[in-house]
Amino acid sequence: MGLHTDMKNKLEKGFGEKKETEEVNMKSLIEKGILKLAEKPKDNPENLNFPVYTISLIEHDYPAKTPVMWNSVYRKFNISAGNIMAIGDTKNIQQIFEVFKKDPKYLGGGVGVGFKDEVIEFLDEIDPIAKEIGAVNFMVKTPEGKLRGFNTDGVGYAVSLEEVFGKKDERLENKKAVILGSGGTGNAIAFMLADKGMRLVILNRTTKKAEALTDKINRYFNFDEDKKARFGGEDLIEREVVDADAVINVSTKGTSGDFENYSALALAKIPVTEENIKENIKESQRIFGKISKKAIISDIVLRSGDTPFINFAKSAGFEILDGTPMVIYQGVEAFWLLHRRDFEEKGIAKQEVLKTMKEAAGFVF
C-alpha cells in the first residue's frame, strides 16, 4: 500500500463517513508528563480526540501559529483531523519517536525549536537537502511506520523575503544578507538564500558553528570565490551590517527565557543581569545607526510582542520582516508534502490552502 493510499484511507472519514479508530499511544506520553499540550498557541486543541492528527513538537511554549493555520484548513475543507502542538524534552526524544511510529493516528508533523537538529538520528529517511542543512522541521510517517524528514523553513523564509524586495522591484540575487546566528532554522534559511544568489555573511557567538555552516553552503553550491558565504563572530556585526541589504536574526536572542530582553545586534553577556541587558541595548542602538535605512531588518522569532531587535528597527523607521510570513509559507509547503494528492483529487488547489492559512494567521495581504 502506498503512502497516498494509506493516507487516503485515514482521511476519507474527513470527507465522508467517520470510522472507528483504535486507541492511541500518544495519550500515555501526556499522562506520564513526557509531552504537554502547549497553551500559548491559538486554536491548539486541548485533547487528542481526532480520528487522525499531526503533532508539532517544540521544547518550550510560545504563541506559534501552526495550530490555527492547519486546523483552519482542516475545518474549511471538512477533514476530521487535528494539528496539535506539544511540548517535550529532547532527552525523551527516542521514546517520543517510538510512539510516533506506533501510533496509528499519527500522520506526521512539525519539528520545532529545540528539536530540529536533534531528530535526524532518529529518522528512517531524510530528504537530501534537509540532510545537507543538518536540520528537519517536518516529518511524514509512511504506511510502514517509518519517519521521513524534510525542511521547509528555508523555502518559506526565502519566499517571504522575496516578497519584501519585490515590492521595490528588486531581486534577492547579489543582495548582501548578514545572518545573526546559526543552527536549526538558521541553517535552512542560509541554504535557501544562498540558492537565491544572495551574498551571505553568517555571524555567530560560537564562530566554529558559523564556519561549519558556510563550509557546507560553499561546498554544496560550489561557489566561485566572489560568491562564497563568509563567517565570523559577533565582534564583526558592526562592520558587516554597514553595507547589508538585509540583517536577519535567527539566534535565540529575543526568544522567551533568559535571552528575551536582549537585542540580536549586540553581544549578550552572561549571566543575565539588568546591567548586561542595558549594555546590550545601548550597543545595539549605536550599531543601528550605522545600518543603511534601505536595509530590511528581519527577525524570525515569534513571541507575544516585538523582540527588542524588531522594536528598535520600527522606531528607527526601517522596513521590517518578522517570522509570520515564513511560518505561513513553510506551513503551506509542509501541508502540501503530506496532503497534496488527496487535496488535488478533491480539486482543492495549493493556493486555497495558502489563502486559508494567511487568513487564519491574521496576515495582511
mmCIF file of C-alpha atoms in Angstrom:
data_model
loop_
_atom_site.group_PDB
_atom_site.id
_atom_site.type_symbol
_atom_site.label_atom_id
_atom_site.label_comp_id
_atom_site.label_asym_id
_atom_site.label_seq_id
_atom_site.Cartn_x
_atom_site.Cartn_y
_atom_site.Cartn_z
ATOM 1 C CA MET A 1 0.000 0.000 0.000
ATOM 2 C CA GLY A 2 1.414 3.396 -0.966
ATOM 3 C CA LEU A 3 1.659 6.436 1.257
ATOM 4 C CA HIS A 4 -1.110 8.154 -0.697
ATOM 5 C CA THR A 5 -3.457 5.183 -0.462
ATOM 6 C CA ASP A 6 -2.849 4.701 3.253
ATOM 7 C CA MET A 7 -3.359 8.384 3.998
ATOM 8 C CA LYS A 8 -6.443 8.470 1.807
ATOM 9 C CA ASN A 9 -7.962 5.656 3.868
ATOM 10 C CA LYS A 10 -7.221 7.563 7.080
ATOM 11 C CA LEU A 11 -8.528 10.872 5.805
ATOM 12 C CA GLU A 12 -11.585 9.654 3.944
ATOM 13 C CA LYS A 13 -13.519 9.868 7.196
ATOM 14 C CA GLY A 14 -12.974 13.620 6.951
ATOM 15 C CA PHE A 15 -14.521 13.754 3.505
ATOM 16 C CA GLY A 16 -17.187 11.151 4.110
ATOM 17 C CA GLU A 17 -18.297 8.727 6.800
ATOM 18 C CA LYS A 18 -16.387 8.593 10.089
ATOM 19 C CA LYS A 19 -14.907 5.287 11.151
ATOM 20 C CA GLU A 20 -13.882 3.821 14.452
ATOM 21 C CA THR A 21 -10.199 4.245 15.307
ATOM 22 C CA GLU A 22 -8.171 2.247 17.771
ATOM 23 C CA GLU A 23 -6.866 3.704 20.998
ATOM 24 C CA VAL A 24 -3.830 5.921 20.509
ATOM 25 C CA ASN A 25 -0.485 5.690 22.302
ATOM 26 C CA MET A 26 0.101 9.450 22.413
ATOM 27 C CA LYS A 27 -2.166 9.693 25.447
ATOM 28 C CA SER A 28 0.346 7.736 27.517
ATOM 29 C CA LEU A 29 3.023 10.352 26.794
ATOM 30 C CA ILE A 30 0.656 13.059 28.016
ATOM 31 C CA GLU A 31 -0.345 11.090 31.092
ATOM 32 C CA LYS A 32 3.284 10.404 32.027
ATOM 33 C CA GLY A 33 4.203 14.052 31.577
ATOM 34 C CA ILE A 34 6.627 13.305 28.750
ATOM 35 C CA LEU A 35 4.596 15.557 26.465
ATOM 36 C CA LYS A 36 2.421 18.506 27.443
ATOM 37 C CA LEU A 37 -0.102 20.260 25.243
ATOM 38 C CA ALA A 38 1.049 23.820 24.542
ATOM 39 C CA GLU A 39 -1.162 26.588 25.968
ATOM 40 C CA LYS A 40 0.044 29.708 24.163
ATOM 41 C CA PRO A 41 -0.686 28.833 20.503
ATOM 42 C CA LYS A 42 -4.105 29.964 19.301
ATOM 43 C CA ASP A 43 -6.528 27.137 18.436
ATOM 44 C CA ASN A 44 -4.295 24.437 19.894
ATOM 45 C CA PRO A 45 -6.606 21.521 20.824
ATOM 46 C CA GLU A 46 -6.984 20.612 24.489
ATOM 47 C CA ASN A 47 -7.060 16.867 23.789
ATOM 48 C CA LEU A 48 -6.195 14.205 21.218
ATOM 49 C CA ASN A 49 -9.766 13.361 20.275
ATOM 50 C CA PHE A 50 -9.361 13.217 16.488
ATOM 51 C CA PRO A 51 -9.553 10.265 14.080
ATOM 52 C CA VAL A 52 -6.056 11.240 12.861
ATOM 53 C CA TYR A 53 -3.704 14.052 13.737
ATOM 54 C CA THR A 54 -0.425 15.815 13.108
ATOM 55 C CA ILE A 55 1.761 16.674 16.095
ATOM 56 C CA SER A 56 4.072 19.702 16.162
ATOM 57 C CA LEU A 57 6.892 19.075 18.635
ATOM 58 C CA ILE A 58 8.529 22.012 20.476
ATOM 59 C CA GLU A 59 10.724 22.390 23.576
ATOM 60 C CA HIS A 60 9.036 25.450 25.105
ATOM 61 C CA ASP A 61 5.618 27.077 24.944
ATOM 62 C CA TYR A 62 5.197 30.108 22.688
ATOM 63 C CA PRO A 63 2.364 31.636 20.594
ATOM 64 C CA ALA A 64 3.027 29.558 17.484
ATOM 65 C CA LYS A 65 0.669 29.915 14.536
ATOM 66 C CA THR A 66 0.843 26.361 13.214
ATOM 67 C CA PRO A 67 -2.250 25.004 15.041
ATOM 68 C CA VAL A 68 -4.554 27.826 13.979
ATOM 69 C CA MET A 69 -3.350 27.633 10.363
ATOM 70 C CA TRP A 70 -3.580 23.869 9.955
ATOM 71 C CA ASN A 71 -6.805 23.459 11.916
ATOM 72 C CA SER A 72 -8.449 26.240 9.905
ATOM 73 C CA VAL A 73 -7.663 24.311 6.714
ATOM 74 C CA TYR A 74 -8.933 21.055 8.198
ATOM 75 C CA ARG A 75 -12.205 22.723 9.232
ATOM 76 C CA LYS A 76 -12.726 24.624 5.980
ATOM 77 C CA PHE A 77 -12.382 21.502 3.877
ATOM 78 C CA ASN A 78 -14.267 19.227 6.301
ATOM 79 C CA ILE A 79 -11.388 16.969 7.273
ATOM 80 C CA SER A 80 -11.706 15.138 10.587
ATOM 81 C CA ALA A 81 -8.115 15.698 11.622
ATOM 82 C CA GLY A 82 -6.332 17.952 14.081
ATOM 83 C CA ASN A 83 -2.983 19.679 14.387
ATOM 84 C CA ILE A 84 -1.705 19.617 17.958
ATOM 85 C CA MET A 85 1.340 21.424 19.335
ATOM 86 C CA ALA A 86 3.068 19.550 22.146
ATOM 87 C CA ILE A 87 5.980 20.465 24.409
ATOM 88 C CA GLY A 88 8.673 17.908 25.106
ATOM 89 C CA ASP A 89 12.247 17.473 26.266
ATOM 90 C CA THR A 90 14.951 16.317 23.849
ATOM 91 C CA LYS A 91 16.177 13.818 26.454
ATOM 92 C CA ASN A 92 12.957 11.857 25.792
ATOM 93 C CA ILE A 93 13.210 12.026 22.018
ATOM 94 C CA GLN A 94 13.763 8.302 21.480
ATOM 95 C CA GLN A 95 10.676 7.379 23.488
ATOM 96 C CA ILE A 96 8.603 10.054 21.741
ATOM 97 C CA PHE A 97 9.632 8.830 18.307
ATOM 98 C CA GLU A 98 8.865 5.203 19.148
ATOM 99 C CA VAL A 99 5.315 6.269 19.938
ATOM 100 C CA PHE A 100 5.093 8.368 16.756
ATOM 101 C CA LYS A 101 5.942 5.284 14.725
ATOM 102 C CA LYS A 102 3.447 3.013 16.510
ATOM 103 C CA ASP A 103 0.532 5.441 16.886
ATOM 104 C CA PRO A 104 -1.964 4.629 14.077
ATOM 105 C CA LYS A 105 -3.467 8.122 14.300
ATOM 106 C CA TYR A 106 -0.190 9.970 13.816
ATOM 107 C CA LEU A 107 0.301 11.151 10.205
ATOM 108 C CA GLY A 108 3.401 13.276 10.746
ATOM 109 C CA GLY A 109 4.006 16.795 11.954
ATOM 110 C CA GLY A 110 6.246 19.715 12.694
ATOM 111 C CA VAL A 111 9.646 19.671 14.350
ATOM 112 C CA GLY A 112 10.075 22.941 16.213
ATOM 113 C CA VAL A 113 12.523 24.887 18.310
ATOM 114 C CA GLY A 114 14.980 22.655 20.161
ATOM 115 C CA PHE A 115 14.333 19.520 18.103
ATOM 116 C CA LYS A 116 15.298 20.478 14.537
ATOM 117 C CA ASP A 117 18.915 19.333 14.841
ATOM 118 C CA GLU A 118 18.288 16.521 17.313
ATOM 119 C CA VAL A 119 15.738 14.440 15.391
ATOM 120 C CA ILE A 120 17.915 13.452 12.446
ATOM 121 C CA GLU A 121 19.474 10.372 14.034
ATOM 122 C CA PHE A 122 16.012 9.049 14.901
ATOM 123 C CA LEU A 123 14.622 9.352 11.366
ATOM 124 C CA ASP A 124 14.403 6.403 8.989
ATOM 125 C CA GLU A 125 14.650 8.548 5.858
ATOM 126 C CA ILE A 126 15.649 12.152 5.171
ATOM 127 C CA ASP A 127 15.280 14.434 2.181
ATOM 128 C CA PRO A 128 18.734 15.165 0.634
ATOM 129 C CA ILE A 129 18.590 18.961 1.122
ATOM 130 C CA ALA A 130 17.426 18.543 4.735
ATOM 131 C CA LYS A 131 20.352 16.188 5.318
ATOM 132 C CA GLU A 132 22.766 18.755 3.921
ATOM 133 C CA ILE A 133 21.208 21.526 6.008
ATOM 134 C CA GLY A 134 21.502 19.338 9.068
ATOM 135 C CA ALA A 135 18.037 20.187 10.375
ATOM 136 C CA VAL A 136 14.459 18.985 9.899
ATOM 137 C CA ASN A 137 11.242 20.911 10.514
ATOM 138 C CA PHE A 138 8.656 18.438 9.252
ATOM 139 C CA MET A 139 8.100 14.689 9.262
ATOM 140 C CA VAL A 140 5.811 12.401 7.283
ATOM 141 C CA LYS A 141 5.035 8.895 8.506
ATOM 142 C CA THR A 142 4.990 6.226 5.806
ATOM 143 C CA PRO A 143 2.493 3.341 5.749
ATOM 144 C CA GLU A 144 5.281 1.126 7.083
ATOM 145 C CA GLY A 145 5.599 3.327 10.162
ATOM 146 C CA LYS A 146 8.851 4.955 9.084
ATOM 147 C CA LEU A 147 9.538 8.631 9.673
ATOM 148 C CA ARG A 148 10.759 10.707 6.735
ATOM 149 C CA GLY A 149 12.240 14.156 7.410
ATOM 150 C CA PHE A 150 12.040 17.362 5.357
ATOM 151 C CA ASN A 151 12.935 21.011 5.784
ATOM 152 C CA THR A 152 10.557 23.705 4.509
ATOM 153 C CA ASP A 153 11.786 26.568 6.741
ATOM 154 C CA GLY A 154 14.277 27.909 4.216
ATOM 155 C CA VAL A 155 11.812 27.900 1.335
ATOM 156 C CA GLY A 156 9.224 29.649 3.480
ATOM 157 C CA TYR A 157 11.610 32.393 4.551
ATOM 158 C CA ALA A 158 13.063 32.937 1.066
ATOM 159 C CA VAL A 159 9.572 33.445 -0.389
ATOM 160 C CA SER A 160 8.716 35.984 2.326
ATOM 161 C CA LEU A 161 11.954 37.947 1.784
ATOM 162 C CA GLU A 162 11.424 37.869 -1.982
ATOM 163 C CA GLU A 163 8.032 39.491 -1.453
ATOM 164 C CA VAL A 164 9.562 42.352 0.547
ATOM 165 C CA PHE A 165 12.226 43.094 -2.057
ATOM 166 C CA GLY A 166 9.705 42.511 -4.842
ATOM 167 C CA LYS A 167 7.675 45.489 -3.604
ATOM 168 C CA LYS A 168 10.697 47.593 -4.559
ATOM 169 C CA ASP A 169 11.067 45.756 -7.881
ATOM 170 C CA GLU A 170 14.278 44.197 -6.617
ATOM 171 C CA ARG A 171 15.510 40.619 -6.567
ATOM 172 C CA LEU A 172 17.469 38.724 -3.931
ATOM 173 C CA GLU A 173 20.312 37.930 -6.300
ATOM 174 C CA ASN A 174 23.574 39.684 -5.327
ATOM 175 C CA LYS A 175 21.993 41.295 -2.253
ATOM 176 C CA LYS A 176 24.076 41.074 0.924
ATOM 177 C CA ALA A 177 22.442 39.312 3.875
ATOM 178 C CA VAL A 178 24.007 39.357 7.325
ATOM 179 C CA ILE A 179 22.622 36.394 9.267
ATOM 180 C CA LEU A 180 22.894 36.601 13.042
ATOM 181 C CA GLY A 181 23.063 33.078 14.410
ATOM 182 C CA SER A 182 23.310 29.563 13.009
ATOM 183 C CA GLY A 183 21.801 26.149 13.601
ATOM 184 C CA GLY A 184 18.300 24.772 13.121
ATOM 185 C CA THR A 185 16.091 27.189 11.223
ATOM 186 C CA GLY A 186 19.061 29.470 10.554
ATOM 187 C CA ASN A 187 20.807 26.753 8.558
ATOM 188 C CA ALA A 188 17.764 26.216 6.355
ATOM 189 C CA ILE A 189 17.364 29.949 5.750
ATOM 190 C CA ALA A 190 21.039 30.347 4.878
ATOM 191 C CA PHE A 191 20.893 27.491 2.358
ATOM 192 C CA MET A 192 17.823 28.836 0.571
ATOM 193 C CA LEU A 193 19.080 32.431 0.458
ATOM 194 C CA ALA A 194 22.351 31.155 -0.995
ATOM 195 C CA ASP A 195 20.294 29.266 -3.572
ATOM 196 C CA LYS A 196 18.640 32.594 -4.490
ATOM 197 C CA GLY A 197 22.052 34.131 -5.133
ATOM 198 C CA MET A 198 22.386 36.303 -2.044
ATOM 199 C CA ARG A 199 25.854 37.082 -0.684
ATOM 200 C CA LEU A 200 25.880 35.698 2.851
ATOM 201 C CA VAL A 201 27.787 36.678 5.964
ATOM 202 C CA ILE A 202 26.988 34.376 8.903
ATOM 203 C CA LEU A 203 27.936 35.674 12.340
ATOM 204 C CA ASN A 204 27.536 33.557 15.444
ATOM 205 C CA ARG A 205 28.519 33.615 19.101
ATOM 206 C CA THR A 206 30.276 30.293 18.507
ATOM 207 C CA THR A 207 32.396 31.033 15.441
ATOM 208 C CA LYS A 208 33.019 27.370 14.671
ATOM 209 C CA LYS A 209 29.303 26.792 14.074
ATOM 210 C CA ALA A 210 29.192 29.674 11.593
ATOM 211 C CA GLU A 211 32.304 28.336 9.873
ATOM 212 C CA ALA A 212 30.843 24.842 9.588
ATOM 213 C CA LEU A 213 27.650 26.220 8.046
ATOM 214 C CA THR A 214 29.471 28.369 5.464
ATOM 215 C CA ASP A 215 31.674 25.403 4.544
ATOM 216 C CA LYS A 216 28.559 23.307 3.905
ATOM 217 C CA ILE A 217 26.972 26.033 1.772
ATOM 218 C CA ASN A 218 30.081 26.728 -0.285
ATOM 219 C CA ARG A 219 30.694 23.031 -0.872
ATOM 220 C CA TYR A 220 27.070 22.298 -1.781
ATOM 221 C CA PHE A 221 26.732 25.153 -4.273
ATOM 222 C CA ASN A 222 30.362 25.041 -5.446
ATOM 223 C CA PHE A 223 30.529 28.850 -5.435
ATOM 224 C CA ASP A 224 33.295 30.857 -7.086
ATOM 225 C CA GLU A 225 35.468 32.803 -4.668
ATOM 226 C CA ASP A 226 33.492 36.066 -5.028
ATOM 227 C CA LYS A 227 30.190 34.302 -4.338
ATOM 228 C CA LYS A 228 31.271 32.295 -1.306
ATOM 229 C CA ALA A 229 29.478 32.737 2.002
ATOM 230 C CA ARG A 230 31.653 34.235 4.744
ATOM 231 C CA PHE A 231 31.583 33.732 8.505
ATOM 232 C CA GLY A 232 32.719 35.354 11.726
ATOM 233 C CA GLY A 233 31.994 36.022 15.367
ATOM 234 C CA GLU A 234 29.629 38.582 16.888
ATOM 235 C CA ASP A 235 32.521 41.042 17.115
ATOM 236 C CA LEU A 236 32.131 41.574 13.350
ATOM 237 C CA ILE A 237 28.462 42.632 13.480
ATOM 238 C CA GLU A 238 29.163 46.372 13.443
ATOM 239 C CA ARG A 239 31.474 46.138 10.451
ATOM 240 C CA GLU A 240 29.355 43.787 8.348
ATOM 241 C CA VAL A 241 25.938 45.446 8.749
ATOM 242 C CA VAL A 242 27.120 48.784 7.322
ATOM 243 C CA ASP A 243 26.523 47.748 3.697
ATOM 244 C CA ALA A 244 23.971 44.989 4.295
ATOM 245 C CA ASP A 245 20.765 44.810 2.277
ATOM 246 C CA ALA A 246 19.172 42.592 4.919
ATOM 247 C CA VAL A 247 20.054 41.885 8.555
ATOM 248 C CA ILE A 248 18.378 38.688 9.739
ATOM 249 C CA ASN A 249 18.191 37.358 13.293
ATOM 250 C CA VAL A 250 17.936 33.577 13.559
ATOM 251 C CA SER A 251 19.548 33.376 17.008
ATOM 252 C CA THR A 252 17.874 32.796 20.367
ATOM 253 C CA LYS A 253 18.171 36.470 21.344
ATOM 254 C CA GLY A 254 14.688 37.841 21.806
ATOM 255 C CA THR A 255 13.095 34.459 22.483
ATOM 256 C CA SER A 256 11.273 33.798 25.734
ATOM 257 C CA GLY A 257 13.566 32.815 28.563
ATOM 258 C CA ASP A 258 16.992 34.119 29.538
ATOM 259 C CA PHE A 259 17.592 35.981 26.278
ATOM 260 C CA GLU A 260 14.185 37.580 25.747
ATOM 261 C CA ASN A 261 15.345 41.116 26.633
ATOM 262 C CA TYR A 262 18.497 41.031 24.527
ATOM 263 C CA SER A 263 18.799 42.531 21.060
ATOM 264 C CA ALA A 264 20.353 40.363 18.349
ATOM 265 C CA LEU A 265 22.522 43.227 17.117
ATOM 266 C CA ALA A 266 24.990 43.176 20.031
ATOM 267 C CA LEU A 267 26.730 40.775 22.388
ATOM 268 C CA ALA A 268 24.625 39.140 25.090
ATOM 269 C CA LYS A 269 26.804 38.892 28.157
ATOM 270 C CA ILE A 270 26.186 36.121 30.671
ATOM 271 C CA PRO A 271 24.966 35.962 33.404
ATOM 272 C CA VAL A 272 21.733 37.714 32.577
ATOM 273 C CA THR A 273 21.688 40.859 34.695
ATOM 274 C CA GLU A 274 19.957 44.206 34.358
ATOM 275 C CA GLU A 275 23.347 45.824 33.775
ATOM 276 C CA ASN A 276 24.287 43.396 30.985
ATOM 277 C CA ILE A 277 20.915 43.830 29.294
ATOM 278 C CA LYS A 278 21.255 47.631 29.393
ATOM 279 C CA GLU A 279 24.721 47.361 27.872
ATOM 280 C CA ASN A 280 23.388 45.145 25.095
ATOM 281 C CA ILE A 281 20.532 47.563 24.336
ATOM 282 C CA LYS A 282 22.804 50.603 24.311
ATOM 283 C CA GLU A 283 25.319 48.960 21.997
ATOM 284 C CA SER A 284 22.546 47.701 19.718
ATOM 285 C CA GLN A 285 21.103 51.200 19.341
ATOM 286 C CA ARG A 286 24.544 52.521 18.450
ATOM 287 C CA ILE A 287 25.080 49.875 15.767
ATOM 288 C CA PHE A 288 21.596 50.507 14.329
ATOM 289 C CA GLY A 289 22.804 53.997 13.480
ATOM 290 C CA LYS A 290 25.355 52.505 11.069
ATOM 291 C CA ILE A 291 22.891 50.425 9.038
ATOM 292 C CA SER A 292 21.568 51.815 5.752
ATOM 293 C CA LYS A 293 17.928 52.871 6.016
ATOM 294 C CA LYS A 294 17.321 50.914 2.803
ATOM 295 C CA ALA A 295 18.144 47.652 4.569
ATOM 296 C CA ILE A 296 15.479 45.132 5.597
ATOM 297 C CA ILE A 297 15.557 44.231 9.292
ATOM 298 C CA SER A 298 14.223 40.751 9.938
ATOM 299 C CA ASP A 299 13.690 38.585 12.998
ATOM 300 C CA ILE A 300 12.200 35.098 12.752
ATOM 301 C CA VAL A 301 11.437 34.903 16.488
ATOM 302 C CA LEU A 302 7.710 34.701 17.221
ATOM 303 C CA ARG A 303 6.522 35.777 20.650
ATOM 304 C CA SER A 304 3.897 37.992 22.292
ATOM 305 C CA GLY A 305 5.020 41.485 21.303
ATOM 306 C CA ASP A 306 8.030 42.575 19.267
ATOM 307 C CA THR A 307 11.550 41.433 20.023
ATOM 308 C CA PRO A 308 13.993 44.207 21.063
ATOM 309 C CA PHE A 309 15.619 43.873 17.626
ATOM 310 C CA ILE A 310 12.355 44.492 15.747
ATOM 311 C CA ASN A 311 11.245 47.143 18.229
ATOM 312 C CA PHE A 312 14.387 49.229 17.581
ATOM 313 C CA ALA A 313 14.030 48.763 13.833
ATOM 314 C CA LYS A 314 10.438 50.007 13.883
ATOM 315 C CA SER A 315 11.275 53.053 15.970
ATOM 316 C CA ALA A 316 14.162 53.903 13.634
ATOM 317 C CA GLY A 317 11.955 53.683 10.560
ATOM 318 C CA PHE A 318 13.366 50.531 8.961
ATOM 319 C CA GLU A 319 11.266 48.197 6.836
ATOM 320 C CA ILE A 320 10.852 45.008 8.852
ATOM 321 C CA LEU A 321 10.055 41.367 8.263
ATOM 322 C CA ASP A 322 9.043 39.231 11.229
ATOM 323 C CA GLY A 323 8.633 35.461 11.347
ATOM 324 C CA THR A 324 4.928 35.293 10.468
ATOM 325 C CA PRO A 325 5.209 35.142 6.646
ATOM 326 C CA MET A 326 7.903 32.461 6.888
ATOM 327 C CA VAL A 327 5.696 30.369 9.182
ATOM 328 C CA ILE A 328 2.820 30.641 6.714
ATOM 329 C CA TYR A 329 4.804 29.754 3.604
ATOM 330 C CA GLN A 330 6.762 26.927 5.217
ATOM 331 C CA GLY A 331 3.487 25.676 6.679
ATOM 332 C CA VAL A 332 1.871 25.518 3.261
ATOM 333 C CA GLU A 333 4.877 23.641 1.848
ATOM 334 C CA ALA A 334 4.777 21.157 4.747
ATOM 335 C CA PHE A 335 0.999 20.716 4.479
ATOM 336 C CA TRP A 336 1.338 20.029 0.771
ATOM 337 C CA LEU A 337 4.017 17.396 1.352
ATOM 338 C CA LEU A 338 1.541 15.483 3.490
ATOM 339 C CA HIS A 339 -1.810 16.143 1.831
ATOM 340 C CA ARG A 340 -1.123 17.104 -1.786
ATOM 341 C CA ARG A 341 -2.509 14.106 -3.642
ATOM 342 C CA ASP A 342 -5.624 13.832 -1.508
ATOM 343 C CA PHE A 343 -6.385 17.527 -1.905
ATOM 344 C CA GLU A 344 -5.753 17.513 -5.643
ATOM 345 C CA GLU A 345 -8.156 14.593 -6.026
ATOM 346 C CA LYS A 346 -10.808 16.738 -4.366
ATOM 347 C CA GLY A 347 -9.968 19.692 -6.628
ATOM 348 C CA ILE A 348 -8.511 21.741 -3.764
ATOM 349 C CA ALA A 349 -5.635 23.903 -5.009
ATOM 350 C CA LYS A 350 -2.497 24.794 -3.066
ATOM 351 C CA GLN A 351 -3.425 28.488 -3.379
ATOM 352 C CA GLU A 352 -6.649 27.815 -1.476
ATOM 353 C CA VAL A 353 -4.618 26.342 1.366
ATOM 354 C CA LEU A 354 -2.292 29.373 1.308
ATOM 355 C CA LYS A 355 -5.212 31.805 1.398
ATOM 356 C CA THR A 356 -6.834 29.964 4.312
ATOM 357 C CA MET A 357 -3.595 29.859 6.295
ATOM 358 C CA LYS A 358 -2.926 33.564 5.698
ATOM 359 C CA GLU A 359 -6.376 34.480 6.940
ATOM 360 C CA ALA A 360 -6.013 32.232 9.985
ATOM 361 C CA ALA A 361 -2.651 33.759 10.888
ATOM 362 C CA GLY A 362 -4.041 37.296 10.559
ATOM 363 C CA PHE A 363 -1.598 38.067 7.747
ATOM 364 C CA VAL A 364 -2.472 41.192 5.755
ATOM 365 C CA PHE A 365 -2.324 40.548 2.025
#
